[in-house]
Amino acid sequence: MPTNTADIFRILTVAPNLIQIEVLDADRFKQDSSDFTIGSYLKISDDSNTSIIALVQSFKIKETTTGGTADIARPSFILDAQPIGFLDEDGKFKRGGQQIAIPPNNVSIADDAILKGIYESVGEDKKFCFANLAQKPSIEIAVDGDKFFSKHIAVVGSTGSGKSGTVARILQEGIRPSADQTQRGVLNNTHILLFDLHGEYKTAFPKSKKLDVSSLVLPYWLMNSEELEEMFIESNENNSHNQVSQFRFAVIQNKKKHNPSVVNPSYDSPLYFSLKEVHTFITNLNNEVVGKVDGENARPKLSDGTLVDDRCTYYFDEKRTFVVQSTAAATKASNGPFNGEFDRFVMRLESKINDNRLSFLLKPKKSATEEFKTSDFPVILKQFIGYNETEKEKENITIIDLSGIPFEVLSIVVSLISRLVFDFCFYYKAVKAASTEVPFLLVLEEAHNYIPQSEGAKYYSVKKSIERIAKEGRKYGLSLMIVSQRPSEISETIFSQCNNFVAMRLTNPTDQQYVKRLMPDSVSAITDTLPVLERQEALIIGDSIPIPTIVRIKDLTDKPDSNDIHFRTEWKKDWVDITFTELINKIKKEE
């Protein structure tokens, strides 16, 4: 910047959130920079060399007049800049406010050295890079990896903004081993579980552990009370409280039957029980007739005259036949307390048990004749922690392909797996040795589909599971990445816990305002660009980055299978014959 600056600019306004600068000679002001735009950075200094870094929010042309004639050949213009931090005595960038003598005496466009200094303030051992500065692609943007992953991340963007590629790039960098680890042929300690709603991430992670509806081991007996009741109870039915009461009783008693060594198992204990036997128990309750003859004491009475003292002894093993109702003194009998009340409940249980689409959940088989039991719990848990069939085979990232999961149980599946991972992290903290942390990232792709704002009973269990992780997970080394194209439809309780945002183009005004309101920083010069960001561009904002920054995500080698179908291009091709036999078989299997 030239020494004599009075004829180049002058300061008009200095306020905590706004500095106005009139640029009198644009050519001289921009002489060291050819790409000065809105979003560029300014260095504003005083006589003591205290410097503020400010972000250009807007500018307007100011016409000058000479002798009553407007001079429009060389107009001045006024910049509105928002202070975002300052340079300390050592020239290192610091966030926050810093007093500056009024008026400042120097304004210049922040050069590459200053910009690099800002982003190099992140410690070398904590640098995590997956993007470059959008305005200066030669400058790599580093975030603090510890702060980025440990404080929950939101990745948002409309369809076509490059959101899936961004998620893939971040995760690929996360699992990338160091040069030393590569040389030794070992994995790093990354643990990531990705819920893949559309089955698009397998191609981005060739070496990942992949689970889908055909390989996922997730037996129903791992479900807790909320998940079981969401699965089998209709909360809007008049007698739902009785359904819950008797279902709960049957489940607990059946757990006792199959786990005799466990003392006082609870409804939520991850212990095997037979759903088929519970269905039989409820069916018998629904058909029950009790004896009213003197001495029978209204006990259930079977058709052979047997009086049932303990329902658990008789009702689990087979469907019983009861005596006929009678008002005659010698054979007096009447309906039991729940006779006929559970007709719909029994039909619902039977329908779900016989639904082949739900076999992965309600009829999982260890072999042709063997079910998964309580003793298999370690094997079930390990599949989500990165282990394959043997503990020698491990993967940093586990992808759960949800595309084949029936939508009516999608939220239950996400709830159950998320809760199991939380429990793993919670109890691991209590038993781990010193310096043996196992930090875990849970990636919720298209999260608005299963953790919505809706207060409906359908989403109660999954919202409870994810909300607990959002509020408590960081204490136990479990963090979230919330990914969505409709952030305004996500539970605010969960979304508001995110401290780092990777916000791509958002075209919906409601989504824009929602995201802006929840962002930890309010830099309007940057946040106002959300609707006009280019594909693969993103705003990174939060605790992990020195200043809010618009970046361009680095290109991928292994990409997600998320490209749009080119309609017009495909329509111009010759007619494609459809193989209906294979298609119909696929539909029949899934429906």
XYZ file of C-alpha atoms in Angstrom:
591
model
C 0.000 0.000 0.000
C 1.442 3.446 -0.871
C 2.606 5.646 2.010
C 0.388 8.595 1.057
C -3.104 7.162 1.425
C -5.247 10.258 1.944
C -6.135 10.401 -1.733
C -6.844 6.652 -1.904
C -9.385 6.079 0.888
C -10.940 7.520 3.987
C -12.688 5.925 6.960
C -16.333 6.970 7.306
C -17.626 4.805 10.183
C -16.111 2.594 12.872
C -18.511 0.442 14.923
C -18.171 -2.954 16.654
C -19.864 -4.753 13.745
C -19.292 -2.376 10.858
C -16.489 -0.333 9.362
C -17.326 1.874 6.376
C -14.532 2.857 4.027
C -14.749 5.212 1.084
C -12.309 4.185 -1.627
C -11.356 7.274 -3.621
C -9.012 5.624 -6.116
C -10.063 2.071 -6.923
C -7.151 1.346 -9.259
C -4.508 2.207 -6.664
C -6.448 0.467 -3.881
C -6.592 -2.800 -5.853
C -3.100 -2.583 -7.330
C -1.870 -5.633 -5.434
C -4.964 -7.753 -5.965
C -6.846 -8.605 -9.147
C -9.651 -10.566 -7.501
C -11.040 -8.183 -4.899
C -14.729 -9.097 -4.400
C -17.457 -9.254 -1.800
C -16.184 -11.754 0.735
C -12.580 -10.554 0.414
C -10.617 -9.692 3.540
C -9.282 -6.287 4.569
C -6.522 -5.365 6.992
C -7.342 -2.163 8.874
C -4.527 -0.683 11.003
C -3.798 2.281 13.264
C -0.571 4.145 14.147
C 0.458 1.515 16.702
C 0.224 -1.226 14.068
C -2.784 -2.796 15.750
C -4.658 -4.479 12.928
C -8.223 -5.651 12.511
C -9.194 -8.203 9.880
C -12.582 -7.414 8.349
C -14.740 -9.119 5.761
C -16.220 -7.103 2.884
C -20.016 -7.342 3.131
C -21.110 -4.990 0.367
C -20.187 -1.931 -1.621
C -21.977 0.906 -3.325
C -20.957 3.473 -5.907
C -20.743 7.080 -4.807
C -20.980 9.550 -7.653
C -18.890 12.691 -7.297
C -19.796 16.044 -8.746
C -17.503 18.740 -10.067
C -18.970 22.113 -10.934
C -22.491 20.693 -10.916
C -21.626 17.869 -13.304
C -21.534 14.285 -12.130
C -18.108 12.751 -12.624
C -18.919 9.133 -13.401
C -15.654 8.289 -15.123
C -13.804 7.655 -11.846
C -16.435 7.353 -9.126
C -15.520 6.460 -5.568
C -17.205 3.580 -3.834
C -18.058 2.767 -0.224
C -17.206 -0.587 1.355
C -19.108 -2.072 4.285
C -16.798 -4.434 6.165
C -17.517 -6.582 9.211
C -14.668 -7.074 11.735
C -14.021 -10.762 12.441
C -10.737 -10.746 14.377
C -7.354 -9.117 14.823
C -3.630 -9.710 14.467
C -1.758 -9.812 17.780
C 1.721 -8.397 18.433
C 3.301 -11.452 16.840
C 1.122 -11.160 13.760
C -0.986 -14.185 14.709
C -4.693 -14.063 14.028
C -7.122 -14.102 16.958
C -10.899 -14.258 16.906
C -12.939 -11.626 18.699
C -12.806 -7.896 19.158
C -9.777 -5.667 19.552
C -9.730 -1.944 20.196
C -8.243 0.159 17.448
C -7.282 3.820 17.591
C -9.765 6.112 15.868
C -9.455 6.873 13.109
C -7.468 4.006 11.595
C -4.796 5.221 9.223
C -4.355 2.321 6.854
C -6.602 -0.018 4.901
C -5.309 -2.703 2.574
C -6.506 -5.871 0.950
C -5.289 -8.825 2.999
C -2.568 -10.530 0.965
C -1.871 -14.244 0.642
C 0.637 -14.160 3.499
C -1.999 -12.818 5.893
C -4.610 -15.314 4.709
C -2.211 -18.239 5.054
C -1.277 -16.996 8.508
C -4.930 -16.998 9.551
C -5.504 -20.615 8.555
C -2.104 -21.792 9.742
C -3.047 -20.756 13.273
C -4.343 -24.315 13.661
C -1.670 -26.477 15.288
C 0.209 -28.732 12.889
C -0.765 -31.898 14.778
C -4.453 -30.954 14.655
C -4.739 -29.806 11.040
C -7.487 -31.468 9.052
C -7.782 -30.412 5.402
C -10.487 -31.266 2.914
C -10.973 -27.961 1.038
C -9.297 -24.889 -0.440
C -10.222 -21.231 -0.149
C -12.827 -20.539 -2.835
C -11.358 -17.126 -3.707
C -7.751 -18.344 -3.604
C -7.614 -22.039 -4.571
C -3.876 -22.070 -3.867
C -4.595 -21.653 -0.148
C -5.480 -24.874 1.637
C -7.985 -24.493 4.456
C -7.208 -26.322 7.672
C -9.729 -26.882 10.435
C -8.892 -28.067 13.931
C -9.624 -31.777 13.553
C -10.225 -32.340 17.257
C -12.763 -29.520 17.503
C -14.333 -30.406 14.156
C -15.173 -34.004 15.001
C -15.710 -33.771 18.756
C -18.389 -31.069 18.721
C -20.950 -32.489 16.263
C -21.059 -31.501 12.583
C -23.913 -30.424 10.329
C -23.501 -30.877 6.564
C -26.423 -29.274 4.753
C -27.186 -28.439 1.147
C -29.900 -28.650 -1.466
C -30.025 -31.458 -4.007
C -27.215 -31.033 -6.531
C -24.975 -28.926 -4.293
C -22.365 -31.683 -3.908
C -23.351 -32.715 -0.391
C -22.654 -36.450 -0.777
C -19.248 -35.741 -2.266
C -18.446 -33.420 0.625
C -19.394 -36.062 3.189
C -17.278 -38.618 1.327
C -14.290 -36.262 1.143
C -14.432 -35.492 4.869
C -14.682 -39.156 5.820
C -11.981 -40.238 3.356
C -9.589 -37.745 4.939
C -10.614 -38.989 8.368
C -9.724 -42.621 7.682
C -6.557 -41.836 5.705
C -3.585 -43.439 7.512
C -0.381 -41.544 8.125
C 2.707 -42.262 6.033
C 4.105 -44.338 8.889
C 0.881 -46.330 9.262
C 0.788 -46.947 5.516
C 4.366 -48.202 5.592
C 3.569 -50.532 8.503
C 0.326 -51.682 6.876
C -1.916 -50.764 9.810
C -5.164 -48.838 10.100
C -5.491 -45.650 12.058
C -7.902 -45.525 15.017
C -10.839 -43.992 13.128
C -14.271 -45.499 13.852
C -17.147 -44.316 11.657
C -20.660 -45.694 11.253
C -22.533 -44.309 8.244
C -26.291 -44.674 7.759
C -26.619 -44.710 3.959
C -30.268 -44.119 3.089
C -29.910 -44.504 -0.692
C -27.055 -47.008 -0.963
C -24.716 -44.509 -2.616
C -21.537 -44.562 -0.491
C -20.218 -48.063 -1.216
C -18.310 -46.836 -4.264
C -16.684 -44.043 -2.240
C -15.276 -46.484 0.329
C -14.176 -49.692 -1.431
C -12.500 -51.061 1.715
C -15.354 -50.350 4.103
C -17.420 -52.908 5.999
C -20.814 -53.015 4.296
C -24.061 -54.133 5.915
C -27.469 -54.278 4.257
C -30.817 -55.942 4.836
C -29.371 -59.316 3.808
C -26.282 -59.215 6.051
C -27.328 -57.006 8.964
C -27.689 -58.936 12.232
C -30.195 -57.015 14.326
C -32.507 -59.319 16.317
C -35.695 -57.836 17.755
C -34.816 -58.800 21.330
C -32.225 -56.004 21.414
C -35.000 -53.426 21.167
C -35.810 -51.407 24.277
C -39.271 -50.495 25.551
C -39.778 -47.485 23.253
C -38.697 -49.411 20.161
C -40.782 -52.492 20.967
C -43.900 -50.443 21.635
C -43.374 -48.317 18.533
C -43.109 -51.544 16.550
C -46.087 -53.431 17.961
C -48.430 -51.041 19.814
C -50.856 -48.587 18.212
C -50.791 -45.709 20.682
C -54.064 -44.247 19.384
C -56.123 -47.341 20.238
C -58.381 -47.028 23.287
C -56.896 -50.017 25.087
C -53.251 -49.300 24.223
C -52.396 -49.034 27.936
C -53.559 -52.635 28.462
C -51.625 -53.757 25.388
C -48.467 -52.171 26.783
C -49.027 -53.610 30.258
C -49.532 -57.216 29.133
C -46.917 -57.086 26.372
C -44.362 -55.752 28.867
C -45.267 -58.501 31.349
C -45.007 -61.217 28.700
C -41.626 -59.985 27.431
C -40.097 -59.818 30.913
C -41.411 -63.251 31.897
C -40.171 -64.764 28.633
C -36.722 -63.256 29.200
C -36.702 -64.947 32.601
C -37.669 -68.236 30.965
C -34.850 -68.142 28.401
C -32.198 -66.534 30.634
C -32.552 -68.346 33.975
C -29.104 -67.299 35.197
C -29.925 -63.577 34.918
C -31.324 -62.037 38.090
C -34.346 -59.775 37.593
C -34.079 -58.999 33.868
C -35.818 -55.797 32.849
C -37.964 -54.859 29.881
C -34.945 -53.047 28.392
C -32.299 -55.708 29.086
C -30.600 -56.903 25.853
C -31.621 -60.508 26.495
C -33.181 -63.044 24.173
C -36.915 -63.671 24.292
C -39.143 -65.518 21.843
C -41.462 -63.165 19.997
C -43.452 -66.163 18.796
C -44.010 -67.248 22.404
C -45.011 -63.721 23.432
C -47.539 -63.722 20.576
C -48.882 -67.055 21.849
C -49.150 -65.637 25.378
C -51.145 -62.588 24.198
C -53.367 -64.844 22.060
C -54.185 -66.990 25.100
C -54.970 -63.885 27.150
C -57.291 -62.738 24.385
C -59.148 -66.093 24.403
C -59.083 -66.659 28.140
C -62.143 -67.924 30.023
C -62.123 -68.154 33.833
C -63.959 -70.644 36.042
C -66.658 -69.256 38.325
C -67.650 -72.448 40.130
C -67.083 -72.316 43.889
C -63.436 -73.018 44.675
C -62.164 -72.117 41.200
C -61.502 -68.526 42.300
C -61.852 -67.086 38.787
C -58.742 -68.904 37.596
C -58.314 -69.499 33.844
C -59.882 -72.831 32.954
C -58.814 -74.997 30.029
C -61.206 -77.183 28.049
C -59.953 -80.324 29.833
C -60.853 -78.771 33.175
C -57.307 -77.769 34.136
C -57.177 -74.627 36.286
C -54.251 -72.351 35.456
C -52.430 -71.086 38.546
C -49.489 -69.599 36.638
C -50.138 -68.217 33.156
C -46.421 -68.249 32.351
C -46.340 -72.028 32.762
C -49.165 -72.606 30.269
C -49.444 -69.622 27.919
C -46.031 -69.440 26.204
C -45.744 -72.920 24.724
C -48.976 -73.349 22.785
C -52.344 -71.812 22.050
C -54.762 -73.173 24.613
C -58.418 -74.125 24.283
C -60.616 -72.872 27.095
C -63.968 -74.018 28.466
C -67.101 -72.515 26.994
C -68.774 -69.647 28.818
C -71.631 -70.861 30.973
C -74.124 -69.506 33.467
C -75.107 -72.931 34.805
C -74.126 -73.416 38.426
C -72.170 -76.626 37.760
C -70.151 -75.239 34.831
C -70.232 -71.521 35.458
C -67.508 -69.694 33.494
C -67.061 -66.218 32.040
C -64.668 -64.317 29.837
C -61.281 -63.436 31.296
C -60.311 -59.796 31.937
C -58.795 -59.368 28.446
C -61.001 -61.726 26.437
C -61.613 -60.197 23.009
C -59.794 -56.991 23.905
C -56.607 -57.841 22.027
C -58.092 -58.949 18.681
C -56.354 -56.177 16.725
C -53.178 -56.518 18.780
C -52.935 -60.270 18.090
C -53.529 -59.716 14.368
C -50.878 -56.995 14.290
C -48.285 -59.201 15.988
C -49.044 -62.082 13.636
C -48.948 -59.850 10.568
C -45.543 -58.420 11.440
C -44.060 -61.794 12.354
C -45.171 -63.208 8.984
C -44.006 -60.176 6.967
C -40.989 -61.414 5.014
C -39.698 -57.867 4.606
C -39.158 -57.758 8.371
C -37.423 -61.137 8.623
C -34.026 -59.473 9.121
C -35.410 -57.978 12.332
C -38.098 -60.380 13.586
C -36.806 -63.747 12.318
C -33.005 -63.452 12.100
C -31.324 -66.834 11.799
C -27.827 -67.801 12.869
C -28.266 -70.948 10.797
C -31.179 -72.773 9.194
C -32.321 -74.093 12.571
C -30.712 -71.745 15.084
C -31.688 -68.271 16.259
C -29.388 -65.569 17.579
C -29.454 -65.743 21.383
C -28.142 -63.668 24.283
C -24.707 -65.309 23.998
C -24.355 -63.836 20.489
C -24.525 -60.240 21.721
C -20.739 -59.634 21.348
C -20.862 -60.752 17.699
C -23.835 -58.487 17.026
C -22.137 -55.469 18.604
C -18.790 -55.972 16.847
C -20.338 -55.621 13.386
C -21.005 -51.920 14.141
C -17.561 -51.240 15.634
C -15.587 -52.132 12.504
C -14.875 -55.818 13.083
C -15.579 -58.527 10.534
C -16.113 -62.223 11.246
C -12.707 -62.526 12.869
C -11.176 -59.828 15.048
C -8.158 -59.795 12.716
C -10.314 -58.269 9.967
C -11.123 -54.638 10.688
C -12.369 -51.589 8.792
C -12.360 -47.906 9.764
C -15.802 -47.242 8.343
C -18.953 -49.342 8.487
C -21.686 -48.487 5.973
C -25.234 -49.542 6.772
C -27.215 -49.554 3.537
C -30.748 -48.600 4.571
C -32.149 -48.610 1.031
C -33.626 -52.096 1.473
C -35.095 -51.440 4.923
C -38.911 -51.027 4.879
C -39.720 -47.408 5.633
C -42.092 -48.280 8.488
C -39.195 -49.682 10.543
C -36.456 -47.322 9.324
C -36.568 -45.107 12.409
C -36.537 -48.155 14.713
C -33.458 -49.590 12.987
C -31.594 -46.275 13.263
C -32.672 -45.912 16.894
C -31.558 -49.406 17.845
C -28.147 -49.244 16.176
C -27.454 -45.715 17.462
C -28.354 -46.766 20.985
C -26.101 -49.830 20.806
C -23.182 -47.655 19.695
C -23.878 -45.167 22.501
C -23.968 -47.999 25.040
C -20.657 -49.302 23.680
C -19.018 -45.876 24.100
C -20.629 -45.329 27.509
C -19.421 -48.609 29.001
C -16.081 -48.575 27.191
C -15.156 -45.412 29.068
C -15.579 -47.292 32.345
C -13.377 -50.253 31.402
C -10.759 -48.780 29.054
C -7.110 -48.614 29.949
C -5.285 -45.295 30.064
C -4.664 -43.649 26.669
C -6.788 -46.165 24.776
C -9.591 -43.944 23.519
C -11.840 -45.180 20.704
C -13.597 -42.039 19.382
C -16.638 -42.821 17.261
C -18.447 -40.794 14.577
C -22.070 -41.549 13.711
C -23.078 -40.176 10.288
C -26.824 -39.647 9.787
C -27.338 -39.263 6.036
C -30.686 -37.677 5.007
C -31.426 -37.220 8.697
C -34.717 -35.380 8.145
C -36.272 -38.732 7.180
C -35.940 -40.244 10.651
C -35.254 -37.443 13.178
C -37.819 -34.855 12.063
C -39.386 -31.952 13.928
C -42.567 -34.050 14.104
C -43.695 -35.049 17.586
C -45.445 -38.212 16.361
C -45.069 -41.472 18.289
C -43.482 -43.038 15.188
C -40.259 -41.091 15.778
C -40.194 -41.069 19.578
C -37.605 -43.818 20.041
C -35.124 -42.640 17.404
C -35.314 -39.012 18.524
C -34.717 -40.079 22.106
C -31.663 -42.134 21.072
C -30.128 -39.421 18.890
C -30.966 -36.601 21.315
C -29.105 -38.459 24.035
C -26.064 -38.760 21.783
C -26.329 -35.068 20.836
C -26.428 -34.005 24.488
C -24.119 -36.547 26.136
C -22.174 -38.364 23.420
C -19.105 -36.141 23.436
C -18.359 -37.080 27.058
C -17.993 -40.682 25.938
C -16.177 -40.154 22.642
C -19.248 -40.326 20.387
C -19.947 -37.540 17.919
C -22.581 -36.908 15.250
C -22.513 -35.756 11.656
C -26.016 -34.641 10.655
C -26.461 -34.597 6.859
C -29.599 -33.187 5.250
C -31.038 -31.310 2.291
C -33.918 -30.046 4.475
C -32.359 -28.869 7.749
C -35.512 -27.006 8.807
C -37.295 -30.380 9.071
C -34.762 -31.840 11.543
C -35.385 -31.921 15.284
C -34.082 -28.612 16.594
C -33.053 -30.251 19.874
C -30.572 -32.356 17.904
C -29.544 -29.852 15.241
C -28.860 -27.055 17.733
C -26.145 -29.185 19.367
C -23.959 -28.927 16.242
C -20.992 -26.600 16.720
C -19.560 -26.925 13.220
C -21.417 -26.333 9.966
C -20.479 -27.232 6.413
C -23.272 -25.394 4.621
C -23.565 -25.803 0.866
C -26.055 -24.155 -1.472
C -29.499 -23.871 0.139
C -32.274 -22.636 -2.126
C -35.197 -22.952 0.273
C -35.658 -19.686 2.258
C -36.972 -21.561 5.302
C -33.857 -23.746 5.376
C -31.611 -20.714 4.929
C -33.112 -18.862 7.884
C -33.154 -21.970 10.061
C -29.467 -22.667 9.459
C -28.469 -19.020 9.949
C -30.321 -18.924 13.260
C -28.490 -21.968 14.602
C -25.014 -21.081 13.350
C -22.518 -20.188 16.102
C -21.291 -17.113 14.188
C -23.278 -14.395 12.485
C -21.271 -13.027 9.581
C -23.905 -11.835 7.163
C -21.399 -11.174 4.382
C -20.849 -14.907 4.207
C -24.118 -16.446 5.382
C -26.067 -14.422 2.829
C -24.230 -16.314 0.068
C -25.911 -19.655 0.902
C -28.403 -19.530 -2.009
C -25.747 -18.659 -4.623
C -22.880 -20.989 -3.765
C -21.610 -23.048 -6.673
C -21.599 -26.845 -6.696
C -18.814 -28.148 -4.443
C -18.568 -24.814 -2.607
C -19.413 -24.611 1.082
C -19.398 -22.257 4.016
C -17.454 -23.677 6.957
C -18.313 -22.027 10.222
C -17.824 -23.019 13.846
C -15.321 -23.698 16.606
C -12.949 -25.648 14.394
C -12.039 -22.909 11.911
C -10.356 -19.566 12.683
C -12.921 -17.545 10.728
C -16.096 -18.348 8.767
C -14.874 -19.252 5.303
C -16.245 -20.095 1.874
C -14.291 -23.047 0.513
C -14.215 -25.362 -2.446
C -14.252 -29.031 -1.457
C -11.356 -30.991 -2.930
C -12.063 -33.370 -5.792
C -12.659 -37.066 -5.175
C -11.120 -40.135 -6.751
C -13.608 -42.611 -5.284
C -17.014 -40.939 -5.571
C -20.453 -41.772 -4.165
C -22.971 -43.156 -6.632
C -25.131 -40.044 -6.361
C -25.039 -38.525 -9.824
C -28.338 -37.371 -11.279
C -29.783 -39.247 -14.249
C -29.472 -37.138 -17.399
C -33.072 -37.354 -18.592
C -32.811 -35.733 -21.989
C -29.591 -37.576 -22.837
C -31.137 -40.933 -21.943
C -34.412 -40.171 -23.728
C -32.565 -39.594 -26.993
C -31.166 -43.146 -26.943
C -32.883 -46.190 -28.499
C -35.719 -47.814 -26.551
C -34.413 -49.929 -23.644
C -36.256 -53.230 -23.072
C -36.997 -53.940 -19.411
C -36.355 -57.387 -17.913
C -39.671 -57.732 -16.101
C -39.055 -61.173 -14.577
C -36.111 -59.964 -12.513
C -37.943 -56.739 -11.647
C -41.123 -58.497 -10.477
C -39.140 -60.985 -8.397
C -37.383 -58.083 -6.721
C -40.693 -56.346 -5.971
C -42.255 -59.542 -4.599
C -39.313 -60.158 -2.322
C -39.386 -56.659 -0.863
C -43.133 -56.180 -0.699
